[in-house]
XYZ file of N, CA and C in Angstrom:
801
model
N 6.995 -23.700 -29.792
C 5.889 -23.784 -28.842
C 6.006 -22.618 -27.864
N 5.073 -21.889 -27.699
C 5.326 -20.768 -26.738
C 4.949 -21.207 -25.257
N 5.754 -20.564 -24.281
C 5.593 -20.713 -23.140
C 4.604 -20.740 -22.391
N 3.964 -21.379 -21.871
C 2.986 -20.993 -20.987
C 3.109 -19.956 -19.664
N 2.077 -19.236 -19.472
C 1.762 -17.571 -18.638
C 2.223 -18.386 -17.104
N 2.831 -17.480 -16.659
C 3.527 -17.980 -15.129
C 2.189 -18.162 -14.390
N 2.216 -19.341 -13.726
C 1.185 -19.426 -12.662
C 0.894 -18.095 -11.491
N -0.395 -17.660 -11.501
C -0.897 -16.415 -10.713
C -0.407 -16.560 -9.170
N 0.834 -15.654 -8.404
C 0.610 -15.814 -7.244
C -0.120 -15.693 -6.229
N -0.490 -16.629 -5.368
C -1.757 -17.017 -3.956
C -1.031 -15.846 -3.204
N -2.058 -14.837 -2.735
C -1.454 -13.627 -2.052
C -2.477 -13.753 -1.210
N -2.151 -13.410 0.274
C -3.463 -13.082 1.130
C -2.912 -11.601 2.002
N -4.036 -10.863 1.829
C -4.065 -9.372 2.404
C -5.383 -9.273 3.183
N -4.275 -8.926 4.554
C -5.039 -8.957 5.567
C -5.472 -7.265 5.628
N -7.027 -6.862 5.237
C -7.305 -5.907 5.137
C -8.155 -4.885 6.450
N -8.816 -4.288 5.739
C -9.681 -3.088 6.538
C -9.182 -1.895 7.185
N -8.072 -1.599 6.311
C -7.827 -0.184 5.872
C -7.858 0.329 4.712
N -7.659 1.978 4.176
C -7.718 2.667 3.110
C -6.649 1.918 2.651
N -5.484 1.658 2.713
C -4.532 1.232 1.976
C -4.514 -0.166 1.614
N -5.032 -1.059 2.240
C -5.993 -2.131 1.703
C -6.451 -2.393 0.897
N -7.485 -1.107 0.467
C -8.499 -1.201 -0.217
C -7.808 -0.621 -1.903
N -6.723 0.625 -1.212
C -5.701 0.554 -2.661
C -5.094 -0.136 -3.125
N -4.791 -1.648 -2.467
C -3.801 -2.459 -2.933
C -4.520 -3.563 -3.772
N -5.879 -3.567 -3.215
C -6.973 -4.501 -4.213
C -7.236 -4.028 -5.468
N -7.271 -2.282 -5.355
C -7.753 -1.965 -7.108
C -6.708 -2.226 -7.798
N -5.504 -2.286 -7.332
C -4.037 -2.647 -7.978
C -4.058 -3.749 -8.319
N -4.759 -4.492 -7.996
C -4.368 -5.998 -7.831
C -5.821 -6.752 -9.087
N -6.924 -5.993 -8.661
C -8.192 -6.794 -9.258
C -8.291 -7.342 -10.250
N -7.190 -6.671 -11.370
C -7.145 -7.210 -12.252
C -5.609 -7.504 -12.988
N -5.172 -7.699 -12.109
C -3.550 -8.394 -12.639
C -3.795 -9.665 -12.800
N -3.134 -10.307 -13.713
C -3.276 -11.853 -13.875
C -1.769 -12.450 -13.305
N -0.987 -11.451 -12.636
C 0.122 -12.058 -12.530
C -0.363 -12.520 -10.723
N -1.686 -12.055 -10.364
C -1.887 -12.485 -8.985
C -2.776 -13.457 -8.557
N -3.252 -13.844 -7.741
C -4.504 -14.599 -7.192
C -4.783 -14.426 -5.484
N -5.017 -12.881 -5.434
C -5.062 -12.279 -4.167
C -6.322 -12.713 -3.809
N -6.539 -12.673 -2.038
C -7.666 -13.591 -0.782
C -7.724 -11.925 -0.161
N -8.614 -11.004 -0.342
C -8.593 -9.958 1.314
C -9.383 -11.029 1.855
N -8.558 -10.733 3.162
C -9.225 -11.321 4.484
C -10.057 -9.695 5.789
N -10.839 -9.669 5.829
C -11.274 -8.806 6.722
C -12.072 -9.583 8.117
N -11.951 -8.803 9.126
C -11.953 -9.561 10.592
C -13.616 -9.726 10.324
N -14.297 -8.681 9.974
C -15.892 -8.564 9.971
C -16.276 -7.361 11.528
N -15.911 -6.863 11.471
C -16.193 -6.285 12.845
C -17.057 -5.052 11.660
N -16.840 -4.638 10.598
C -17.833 -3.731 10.289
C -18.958 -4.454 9.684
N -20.564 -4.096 9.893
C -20.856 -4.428 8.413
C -21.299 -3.679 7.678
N -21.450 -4.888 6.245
C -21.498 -4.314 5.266
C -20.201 -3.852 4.596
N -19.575 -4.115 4.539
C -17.627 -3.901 4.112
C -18.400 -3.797 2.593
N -17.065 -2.347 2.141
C -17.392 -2.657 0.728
C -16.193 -3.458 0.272
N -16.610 -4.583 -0.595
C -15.566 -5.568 -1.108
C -15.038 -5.567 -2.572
N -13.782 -5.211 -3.041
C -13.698 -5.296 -3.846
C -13.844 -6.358 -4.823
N -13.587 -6.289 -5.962
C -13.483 -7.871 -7.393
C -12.910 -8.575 -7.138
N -12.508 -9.341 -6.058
C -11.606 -10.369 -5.840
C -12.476 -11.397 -4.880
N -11.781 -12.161 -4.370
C -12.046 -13.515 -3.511
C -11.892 -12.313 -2.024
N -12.617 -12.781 -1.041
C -13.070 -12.346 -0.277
C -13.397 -13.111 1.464
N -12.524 -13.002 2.379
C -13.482 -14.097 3.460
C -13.746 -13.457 4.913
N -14.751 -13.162 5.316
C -14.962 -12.653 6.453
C -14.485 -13.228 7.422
N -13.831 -12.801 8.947
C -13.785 -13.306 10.225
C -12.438 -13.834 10.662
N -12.477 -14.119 11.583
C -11.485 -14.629 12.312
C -10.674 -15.504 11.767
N -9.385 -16.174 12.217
C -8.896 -17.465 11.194
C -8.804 -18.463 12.813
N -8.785 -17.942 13.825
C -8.696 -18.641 15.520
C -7.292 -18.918 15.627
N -6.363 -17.905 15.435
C -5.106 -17.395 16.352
C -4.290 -18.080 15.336
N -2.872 -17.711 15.424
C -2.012 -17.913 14.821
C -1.901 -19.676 14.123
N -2.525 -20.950 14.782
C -2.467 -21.724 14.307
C -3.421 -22.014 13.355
N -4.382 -21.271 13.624
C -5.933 -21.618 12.768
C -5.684 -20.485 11.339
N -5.052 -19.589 11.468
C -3.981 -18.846 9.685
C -3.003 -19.604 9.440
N -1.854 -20.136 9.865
C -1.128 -21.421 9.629
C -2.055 -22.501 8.730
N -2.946 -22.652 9.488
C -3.466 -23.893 8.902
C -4.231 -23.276 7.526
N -5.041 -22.194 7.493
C -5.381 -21.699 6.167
C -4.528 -21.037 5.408
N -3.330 -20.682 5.563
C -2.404 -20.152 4.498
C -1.632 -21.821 3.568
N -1.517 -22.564 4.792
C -1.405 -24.399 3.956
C -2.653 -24.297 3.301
N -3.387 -24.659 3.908
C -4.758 -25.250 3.046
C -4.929 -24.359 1.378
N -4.686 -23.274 1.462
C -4.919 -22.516 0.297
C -3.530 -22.176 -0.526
N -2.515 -22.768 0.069
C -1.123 -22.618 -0.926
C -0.470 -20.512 -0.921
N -0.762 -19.988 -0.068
C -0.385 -18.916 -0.005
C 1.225 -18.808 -0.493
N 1.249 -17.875 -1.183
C 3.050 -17.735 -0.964
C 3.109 -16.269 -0.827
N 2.693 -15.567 -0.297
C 2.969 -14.020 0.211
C 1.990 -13.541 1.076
N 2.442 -12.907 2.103
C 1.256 -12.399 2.815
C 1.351 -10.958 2.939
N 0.337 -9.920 3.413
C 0.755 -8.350 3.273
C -0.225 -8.315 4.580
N 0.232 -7.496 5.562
C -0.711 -6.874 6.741
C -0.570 -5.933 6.084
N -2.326 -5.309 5.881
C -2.788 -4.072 5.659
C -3.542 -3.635 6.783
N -3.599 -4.455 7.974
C -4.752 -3.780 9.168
C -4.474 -2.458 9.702
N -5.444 -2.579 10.308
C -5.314 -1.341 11.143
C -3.969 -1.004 12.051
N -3.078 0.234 12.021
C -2.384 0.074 13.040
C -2.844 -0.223 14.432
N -3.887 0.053 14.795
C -3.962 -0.950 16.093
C -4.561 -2.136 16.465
N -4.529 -3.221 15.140
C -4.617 -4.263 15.207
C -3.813 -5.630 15.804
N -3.156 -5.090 16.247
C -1.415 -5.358 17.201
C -2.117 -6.873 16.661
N -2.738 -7.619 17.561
C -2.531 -9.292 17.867
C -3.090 -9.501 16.774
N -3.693 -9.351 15.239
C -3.616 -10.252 13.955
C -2.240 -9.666 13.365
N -1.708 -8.807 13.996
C -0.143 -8.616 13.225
C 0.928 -9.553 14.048
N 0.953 -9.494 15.054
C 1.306 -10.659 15.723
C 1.270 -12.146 15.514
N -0.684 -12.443 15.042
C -0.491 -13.679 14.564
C -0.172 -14.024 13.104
N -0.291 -13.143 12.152
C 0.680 -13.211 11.376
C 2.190 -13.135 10.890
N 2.648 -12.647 11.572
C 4.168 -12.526 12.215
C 4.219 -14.065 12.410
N 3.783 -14.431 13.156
C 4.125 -15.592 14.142
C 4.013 -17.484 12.960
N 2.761 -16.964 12.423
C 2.214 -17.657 11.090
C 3.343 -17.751 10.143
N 3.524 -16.902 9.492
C 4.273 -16.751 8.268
C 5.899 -16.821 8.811
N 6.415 -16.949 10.006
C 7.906 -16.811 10.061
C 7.872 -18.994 10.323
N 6.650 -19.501 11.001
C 6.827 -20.618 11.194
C 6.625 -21.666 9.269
N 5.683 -20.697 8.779
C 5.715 -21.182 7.447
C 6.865 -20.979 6.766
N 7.788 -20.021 6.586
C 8.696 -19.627 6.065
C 8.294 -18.407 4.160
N 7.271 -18.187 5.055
C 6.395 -16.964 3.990
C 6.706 -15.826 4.683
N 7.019 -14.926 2.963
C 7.245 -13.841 3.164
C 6.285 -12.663 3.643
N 6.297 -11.951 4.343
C 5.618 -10.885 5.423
C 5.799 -9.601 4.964
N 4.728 -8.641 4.703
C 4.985 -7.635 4.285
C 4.452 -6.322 5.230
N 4.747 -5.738 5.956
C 3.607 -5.076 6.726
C 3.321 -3.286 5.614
N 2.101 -3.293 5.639
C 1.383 -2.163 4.740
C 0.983 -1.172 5.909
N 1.732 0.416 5.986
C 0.598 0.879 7.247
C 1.365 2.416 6.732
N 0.219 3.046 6.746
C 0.669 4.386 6.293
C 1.199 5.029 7.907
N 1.823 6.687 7.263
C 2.069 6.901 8.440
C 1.757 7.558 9.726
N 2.479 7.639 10.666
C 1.677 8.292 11.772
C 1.165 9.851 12.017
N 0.377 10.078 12.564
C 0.586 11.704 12.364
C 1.307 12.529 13.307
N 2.105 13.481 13.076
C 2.480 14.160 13.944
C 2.565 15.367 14.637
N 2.603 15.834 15.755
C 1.838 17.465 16.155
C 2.707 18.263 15.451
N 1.857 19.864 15.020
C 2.570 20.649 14.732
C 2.504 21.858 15.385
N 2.971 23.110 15.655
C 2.912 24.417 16.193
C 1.240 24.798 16.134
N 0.876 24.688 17.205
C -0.329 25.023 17.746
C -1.095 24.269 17.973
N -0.014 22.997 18.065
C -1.247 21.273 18.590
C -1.009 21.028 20.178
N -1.867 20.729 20.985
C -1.534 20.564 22.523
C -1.962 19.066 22.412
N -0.754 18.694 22.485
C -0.939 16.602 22.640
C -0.639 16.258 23.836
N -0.894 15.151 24.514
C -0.752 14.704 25.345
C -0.406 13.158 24.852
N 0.932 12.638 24.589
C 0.490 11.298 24.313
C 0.811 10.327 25.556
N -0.351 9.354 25.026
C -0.426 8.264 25.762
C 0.011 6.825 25.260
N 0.252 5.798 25.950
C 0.373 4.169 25.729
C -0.861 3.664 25.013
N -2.093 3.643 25.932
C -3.156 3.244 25.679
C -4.411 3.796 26.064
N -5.425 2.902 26.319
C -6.778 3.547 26.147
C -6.987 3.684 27.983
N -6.561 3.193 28.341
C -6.569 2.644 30.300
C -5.680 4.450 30.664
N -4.546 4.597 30.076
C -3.822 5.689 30.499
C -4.448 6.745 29.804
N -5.182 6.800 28.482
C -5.934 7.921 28.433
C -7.145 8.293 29.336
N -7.759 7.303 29.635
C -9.007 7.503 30.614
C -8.412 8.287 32.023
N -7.422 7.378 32.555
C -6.748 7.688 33.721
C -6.010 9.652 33.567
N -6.052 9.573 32.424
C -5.245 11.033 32.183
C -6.736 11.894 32.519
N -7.849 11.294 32.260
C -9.185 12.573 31.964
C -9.760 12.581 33.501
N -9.192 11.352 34.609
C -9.608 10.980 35.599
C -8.980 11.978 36.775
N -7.395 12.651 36.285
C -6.614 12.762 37.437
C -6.846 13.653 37.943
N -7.791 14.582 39.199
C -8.080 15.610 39.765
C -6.501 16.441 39.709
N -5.812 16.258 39.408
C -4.363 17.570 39.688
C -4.556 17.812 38.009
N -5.525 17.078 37.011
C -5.042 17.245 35.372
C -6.583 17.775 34.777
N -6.999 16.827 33.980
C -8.584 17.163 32.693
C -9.478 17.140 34.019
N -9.249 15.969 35.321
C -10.099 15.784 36.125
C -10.848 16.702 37.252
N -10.038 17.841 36.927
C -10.292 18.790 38.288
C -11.168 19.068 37.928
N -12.428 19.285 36.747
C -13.690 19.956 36.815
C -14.210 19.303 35.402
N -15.736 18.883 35.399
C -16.379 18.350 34.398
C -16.149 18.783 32.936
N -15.624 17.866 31.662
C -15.400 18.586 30.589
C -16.356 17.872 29.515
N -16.388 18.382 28.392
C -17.414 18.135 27.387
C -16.092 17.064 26.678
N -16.022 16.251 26.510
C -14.853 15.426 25.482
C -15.904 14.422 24.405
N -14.604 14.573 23.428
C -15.115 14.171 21.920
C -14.584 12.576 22.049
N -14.606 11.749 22.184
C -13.987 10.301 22.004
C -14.058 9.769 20.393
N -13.035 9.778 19.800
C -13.101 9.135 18.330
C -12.179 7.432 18.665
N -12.422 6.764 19.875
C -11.530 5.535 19.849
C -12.114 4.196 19.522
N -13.280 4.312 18.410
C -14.080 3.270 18.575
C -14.995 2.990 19.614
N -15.993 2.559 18.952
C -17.166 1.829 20.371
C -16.903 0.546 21.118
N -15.813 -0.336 20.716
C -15.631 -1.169 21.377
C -14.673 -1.220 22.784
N -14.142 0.059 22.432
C -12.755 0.653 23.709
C -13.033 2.167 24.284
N -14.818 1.854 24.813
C -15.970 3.110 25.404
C -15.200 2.966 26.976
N -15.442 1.822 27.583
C -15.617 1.250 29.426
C -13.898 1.617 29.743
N -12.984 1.538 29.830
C -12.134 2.687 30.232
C -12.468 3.960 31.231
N -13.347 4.272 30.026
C -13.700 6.003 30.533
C -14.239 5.963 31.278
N -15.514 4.882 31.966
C -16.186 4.989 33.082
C -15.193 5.324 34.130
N -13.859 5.767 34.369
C -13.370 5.848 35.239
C -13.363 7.513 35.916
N -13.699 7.826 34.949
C -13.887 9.320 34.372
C -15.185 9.943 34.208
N -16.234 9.468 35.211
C -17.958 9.805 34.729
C -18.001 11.082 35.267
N -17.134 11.964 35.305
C -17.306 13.637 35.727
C -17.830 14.302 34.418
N -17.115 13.671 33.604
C -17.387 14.239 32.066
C -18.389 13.458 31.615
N -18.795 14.652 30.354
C -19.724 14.746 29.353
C -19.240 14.206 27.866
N -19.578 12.626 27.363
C -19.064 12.550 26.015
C -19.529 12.376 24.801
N -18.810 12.468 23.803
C -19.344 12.811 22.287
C -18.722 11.256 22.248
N -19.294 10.265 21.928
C -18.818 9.470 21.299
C -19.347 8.766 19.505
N -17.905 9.258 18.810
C -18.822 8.981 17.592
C -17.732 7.230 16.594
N -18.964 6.920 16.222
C -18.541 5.321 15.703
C -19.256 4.764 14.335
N -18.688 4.050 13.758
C -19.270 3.668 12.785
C -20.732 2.989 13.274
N -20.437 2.225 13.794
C -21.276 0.946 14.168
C -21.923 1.632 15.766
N -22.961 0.957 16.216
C -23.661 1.392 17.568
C -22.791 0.679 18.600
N -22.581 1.294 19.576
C -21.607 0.504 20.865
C -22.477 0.338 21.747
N -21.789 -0.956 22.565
C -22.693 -1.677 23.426
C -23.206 -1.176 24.674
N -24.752 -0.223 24.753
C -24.591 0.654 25.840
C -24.064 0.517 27.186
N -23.977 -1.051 27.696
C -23.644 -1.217 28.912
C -21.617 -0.629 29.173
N -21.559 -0.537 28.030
C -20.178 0.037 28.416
C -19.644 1.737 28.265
N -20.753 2.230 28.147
C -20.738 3.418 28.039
C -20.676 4.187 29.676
N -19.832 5.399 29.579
C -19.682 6.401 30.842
C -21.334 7.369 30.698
N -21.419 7.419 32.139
C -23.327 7.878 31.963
C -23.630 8.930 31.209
N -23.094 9.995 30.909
C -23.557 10.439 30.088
C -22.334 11.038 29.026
N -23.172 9.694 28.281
C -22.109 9.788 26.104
C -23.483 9.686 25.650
N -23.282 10.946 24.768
C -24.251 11.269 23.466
C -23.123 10.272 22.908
N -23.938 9.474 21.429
C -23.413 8.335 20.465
C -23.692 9.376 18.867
N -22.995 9.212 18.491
C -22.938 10.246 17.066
C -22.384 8.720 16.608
N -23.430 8.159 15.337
C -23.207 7.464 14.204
C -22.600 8.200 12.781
N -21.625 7.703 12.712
C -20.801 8.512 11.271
C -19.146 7.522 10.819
N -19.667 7.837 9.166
C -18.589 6.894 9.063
C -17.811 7.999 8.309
N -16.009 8.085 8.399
C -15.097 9.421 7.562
C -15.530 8.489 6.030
N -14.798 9.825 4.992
C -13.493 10.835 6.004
C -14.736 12.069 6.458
N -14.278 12.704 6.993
C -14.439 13.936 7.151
C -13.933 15.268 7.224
N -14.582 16.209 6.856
C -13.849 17.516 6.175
C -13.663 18.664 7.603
N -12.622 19.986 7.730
C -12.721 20.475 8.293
C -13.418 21.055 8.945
N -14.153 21.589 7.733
C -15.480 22.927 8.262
C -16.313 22.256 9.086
N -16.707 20.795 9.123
C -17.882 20.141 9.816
C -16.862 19.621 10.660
N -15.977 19.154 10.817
C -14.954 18.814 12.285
C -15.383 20.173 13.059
N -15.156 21.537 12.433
C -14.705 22.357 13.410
C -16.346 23.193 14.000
N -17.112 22.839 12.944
C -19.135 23.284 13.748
C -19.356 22.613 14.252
N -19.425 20.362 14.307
C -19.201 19.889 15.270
C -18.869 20.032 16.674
N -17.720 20.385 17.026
C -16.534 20.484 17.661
C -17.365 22.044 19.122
N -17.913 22.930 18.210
C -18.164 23.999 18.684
C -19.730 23.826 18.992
N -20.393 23.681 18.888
C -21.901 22.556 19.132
C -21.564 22.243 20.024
N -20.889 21.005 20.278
C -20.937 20.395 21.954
C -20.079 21.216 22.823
N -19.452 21.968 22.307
C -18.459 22.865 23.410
C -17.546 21.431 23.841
N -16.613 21.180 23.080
C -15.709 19.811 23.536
C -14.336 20.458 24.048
N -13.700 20.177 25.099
C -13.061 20.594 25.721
C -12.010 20.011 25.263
N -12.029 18.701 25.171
C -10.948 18.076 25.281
C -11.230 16.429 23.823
N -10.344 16.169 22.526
C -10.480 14.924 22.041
C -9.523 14.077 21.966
N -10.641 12.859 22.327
C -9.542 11.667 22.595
C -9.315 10.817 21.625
N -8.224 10.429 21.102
C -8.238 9.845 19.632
C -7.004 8.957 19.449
N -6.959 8.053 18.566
C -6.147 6.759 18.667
C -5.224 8.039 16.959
N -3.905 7.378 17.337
C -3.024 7.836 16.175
C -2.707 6.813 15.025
N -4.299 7.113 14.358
C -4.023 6.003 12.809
C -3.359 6.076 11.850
N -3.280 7.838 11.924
C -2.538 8.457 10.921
C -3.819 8.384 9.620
N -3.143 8.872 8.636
C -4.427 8.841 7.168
C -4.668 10.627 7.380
N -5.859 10.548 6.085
C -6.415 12.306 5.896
C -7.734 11.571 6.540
N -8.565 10.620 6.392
C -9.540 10.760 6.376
C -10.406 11.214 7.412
N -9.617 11.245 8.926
C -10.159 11.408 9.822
C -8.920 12.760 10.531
N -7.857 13.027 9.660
C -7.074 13.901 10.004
C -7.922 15.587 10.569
N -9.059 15.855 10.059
C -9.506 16.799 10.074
C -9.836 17.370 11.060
N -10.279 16.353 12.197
C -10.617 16.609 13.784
C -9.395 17.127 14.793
N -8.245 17.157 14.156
C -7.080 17.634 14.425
C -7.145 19.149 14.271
N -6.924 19.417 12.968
C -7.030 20.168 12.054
C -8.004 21.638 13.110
N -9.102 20.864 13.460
C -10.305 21.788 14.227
C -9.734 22.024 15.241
N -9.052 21.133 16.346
C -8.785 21.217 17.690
C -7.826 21.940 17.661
N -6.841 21.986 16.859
C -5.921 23.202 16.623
C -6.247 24.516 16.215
N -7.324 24.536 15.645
C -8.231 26.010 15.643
C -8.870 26.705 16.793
N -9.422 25.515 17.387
C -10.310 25.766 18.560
C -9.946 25.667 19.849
N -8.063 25.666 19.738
C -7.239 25.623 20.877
C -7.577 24.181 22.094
N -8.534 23.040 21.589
C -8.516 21.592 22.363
C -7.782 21.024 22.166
N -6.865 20.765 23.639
C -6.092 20.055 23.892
C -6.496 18.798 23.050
N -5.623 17.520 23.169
C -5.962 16.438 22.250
C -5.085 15.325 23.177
N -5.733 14.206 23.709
C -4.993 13.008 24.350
C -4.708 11.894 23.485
N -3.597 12.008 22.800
C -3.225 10.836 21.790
C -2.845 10.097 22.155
N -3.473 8.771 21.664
C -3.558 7.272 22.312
C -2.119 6.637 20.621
N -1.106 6.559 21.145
C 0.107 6.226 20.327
C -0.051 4.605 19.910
N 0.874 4.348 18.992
C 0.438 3.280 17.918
C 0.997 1.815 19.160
N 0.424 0.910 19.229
C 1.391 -0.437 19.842
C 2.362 -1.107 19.016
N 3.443 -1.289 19.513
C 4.462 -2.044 18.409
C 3.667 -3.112 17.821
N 4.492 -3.195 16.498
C 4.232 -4.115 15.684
C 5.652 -4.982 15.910
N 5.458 -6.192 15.157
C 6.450 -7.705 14.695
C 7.002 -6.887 13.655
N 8.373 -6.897 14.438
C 9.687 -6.286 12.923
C 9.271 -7.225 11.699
N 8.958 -6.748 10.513
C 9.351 -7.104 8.970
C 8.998 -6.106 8.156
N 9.656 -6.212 7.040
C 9.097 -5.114 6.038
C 7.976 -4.669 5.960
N 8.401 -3.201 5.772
C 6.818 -2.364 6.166
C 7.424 -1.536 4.445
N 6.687 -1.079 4.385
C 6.331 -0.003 3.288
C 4.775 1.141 4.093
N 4.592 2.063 3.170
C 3.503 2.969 3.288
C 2.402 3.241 2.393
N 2.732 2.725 1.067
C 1.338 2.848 0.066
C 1.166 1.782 -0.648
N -0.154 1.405 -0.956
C 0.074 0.550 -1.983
C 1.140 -0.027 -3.308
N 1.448 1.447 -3.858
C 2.288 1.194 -5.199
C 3.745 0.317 -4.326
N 4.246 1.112 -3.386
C 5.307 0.117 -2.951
C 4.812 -1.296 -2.161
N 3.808 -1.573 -1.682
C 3.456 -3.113 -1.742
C 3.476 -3.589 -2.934
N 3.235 -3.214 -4.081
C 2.326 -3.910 -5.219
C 4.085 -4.268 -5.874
N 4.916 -3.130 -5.720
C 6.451 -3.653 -5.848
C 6.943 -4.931 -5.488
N 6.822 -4.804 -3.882
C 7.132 -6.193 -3.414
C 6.764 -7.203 -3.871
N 5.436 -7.372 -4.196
C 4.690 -8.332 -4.588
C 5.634 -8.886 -5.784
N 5.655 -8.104 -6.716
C 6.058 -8.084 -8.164
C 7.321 -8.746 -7.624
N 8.544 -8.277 -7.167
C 9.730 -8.912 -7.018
C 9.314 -10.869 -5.983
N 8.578 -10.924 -5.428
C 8.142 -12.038 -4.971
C 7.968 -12.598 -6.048
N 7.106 -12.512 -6.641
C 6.628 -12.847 -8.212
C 7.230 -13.203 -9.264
N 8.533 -12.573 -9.379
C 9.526 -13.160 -10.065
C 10.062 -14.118 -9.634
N 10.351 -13.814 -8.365
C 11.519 -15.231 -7.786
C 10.961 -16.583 -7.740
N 9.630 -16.218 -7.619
C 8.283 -17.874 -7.257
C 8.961 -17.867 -9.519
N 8.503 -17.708 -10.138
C 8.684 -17.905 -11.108
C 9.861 -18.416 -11.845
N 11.209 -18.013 -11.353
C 12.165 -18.042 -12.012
C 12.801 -19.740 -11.250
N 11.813 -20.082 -9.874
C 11.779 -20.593 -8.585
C 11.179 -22.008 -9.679
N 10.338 -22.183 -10.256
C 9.118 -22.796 -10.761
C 9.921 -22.863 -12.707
N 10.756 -21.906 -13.090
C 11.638 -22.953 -14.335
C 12.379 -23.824 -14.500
C-alpha cells in the first residue's frame, strides 16, 4: 500500500512587499504547502497572487492569535514592510505565545556610498525637525522631494518654509499636508534617468526618504548623488529578535525544513 502525500503545511505570510510577492510565486504551486498572504489593505487594488488571500487588519496581537488557532497555522513568515514595526511586533508577540515558529523576511538596508550626503535620522518627527532647524535645512526656503508615504505628510507642517514634492501611491489626506506640497501620484520601481529629470524640474534641494532598502525605489538615491542633494534618511525601527533571512529562496528553505519536522512530527 503506498503512503499517503504528507499533509500540505498551513503557512501564513504576512505580506506587501517585493519579497512577499517572491515567496508566493515559490509557493503557488507547491503541494507541500497551504500558504494564507495576509495584506493590511492600505493599498488598493493589490495585485494578488494564486493563493488564498485576506485583506485587513487581524485587531492586535490577540485578534492573529485567535486567527492563526482558528485556521491551524503552523509557520508564520513576516514579509512586511520594514517599517511595519507594530504587525511585527504583533506577530512576535502572537506566535511566541502560540509556540509557532517566526520567520522574519526583509531584504536589506541601503547604505551611503562616496558621494552620498546622509543625514540619518530615528524617525519622521526628527526628520521634519531636522528641515525645521534655522542653524540647519531651516535657515532659508528649500524645494524638498518627500518619498515617506502620504500617511506620515503632518510632521512636516513644522517646516512650512519649504516647498514639497510629495509623491505616493495612493492620494494623501489633504488636511495633513504642509501648504505648499505639489502631490505626484506614482507607483516604483523607478529608473534613474527619470529620478534624475524629475529631481531637476522641481529644483529639489533636499530628499526625504524612509530606508526600505530594495532597487525599486533605489534610484532616487542614485540621482541625489548626481545632483549633489543632500538626503535625510529616516533609519529602519527595531524589529522582535527571530530569524530573519533576506530573499525568498532562503525563506522557502526554512519553510521546507519546518516541513519536514511537522511531517516526520505526524509519523
Amino acid at each position: 500500500m503506498c503512503p499517503s502525500a504528507p499533509t500540505p503545511l498551513p503557512v501564513l505570510i504576512l505580506g506587501g512587499t517585493t519579497e512577499a510577492s517572491g515567496l508566493c510565486r515559490l509557493l503557488e504551486h507547491n503541494s507541500a504547502f497551504a500558504p494564507i498572504l495576509s495584506l493590511a489593505g492600505v493599498t488598493s487594488n493589490p495585485h494578488l497572487p494564486e493563493m488564498a488571500a485576506r485583506l485587513g487588519g487581524f485587531g492586535g496581537p490577540d485578534g492573529l492569535q485567535h486567527w492563526l488557532t482558528q485556521n491551524a497555522i503552523q509557520a508564520v513568515i513576516d514579509a512586511t514592510h520594514p517599517f511595519a514595526a507594530t504587525m511585527s511586533q504583533h506577530a512576535a508577540t502572537a506566535c511566541a505565545t502560540l509556540g509557532l515558529p517566526l520567520l522574519r523576511l526583509e531584504r536589506p538596508a541601503w547604505k551611503p556610498v562616496p558621494g552620498d550626503t546622509w543625514h540619518s535620522v530615528a524617525n519622521l518627527t526628527a526628520a521634519a525637525s531636522l528641515l525645521a532647524d534655522p542653524a540647519g535645512f531651516g535657515q532659508r526656503p528649500l524645494r524638498v522631494f518627500l518619498t515617506t508615504g502620504r500617511k506620515e505628510v503632518a510632521p512636516f507642517c513644522m517646516a512650512p518654509q519649504h516647498t514639497y514634492l510629495l509623491r505616493s501611491i495612493e492620494p494623501p489626506d489633504p488636511a495633513t499636508l504642509p501648504p505648499s506640497t505639489t502631490v505626484l501620484s506614482a507607483r516604483g520601481p523607478f529608473d534613474y534617468a527619470a529620478e534624475r529629470v524629475l529631481m531637476k524640474a522641481h529644483q529639489i534641494a533636499c530628499l526625504v526618504t524612509k530606508n526600505s532598502g530594495g532597487s525599486a525605489t533605489f534610484p532616487k538615491l542614485e540621482a541625489a548623488r548626481t545632483l549633489g542633494c543632500p538626503v535625510i534618511m529616516i533609519e529602519r525601527p527595531p524589529h522582535p529578535p527571530c530569524p530573519h533571512v533576506q530573499t525568498p529562496a532562503e525563506a522557502l528553505l526554512w519553510l521546507q525544513t519546518h516541513q519536514t519536522a511537522s511531517t516526520l512530527r505526524d509519523v
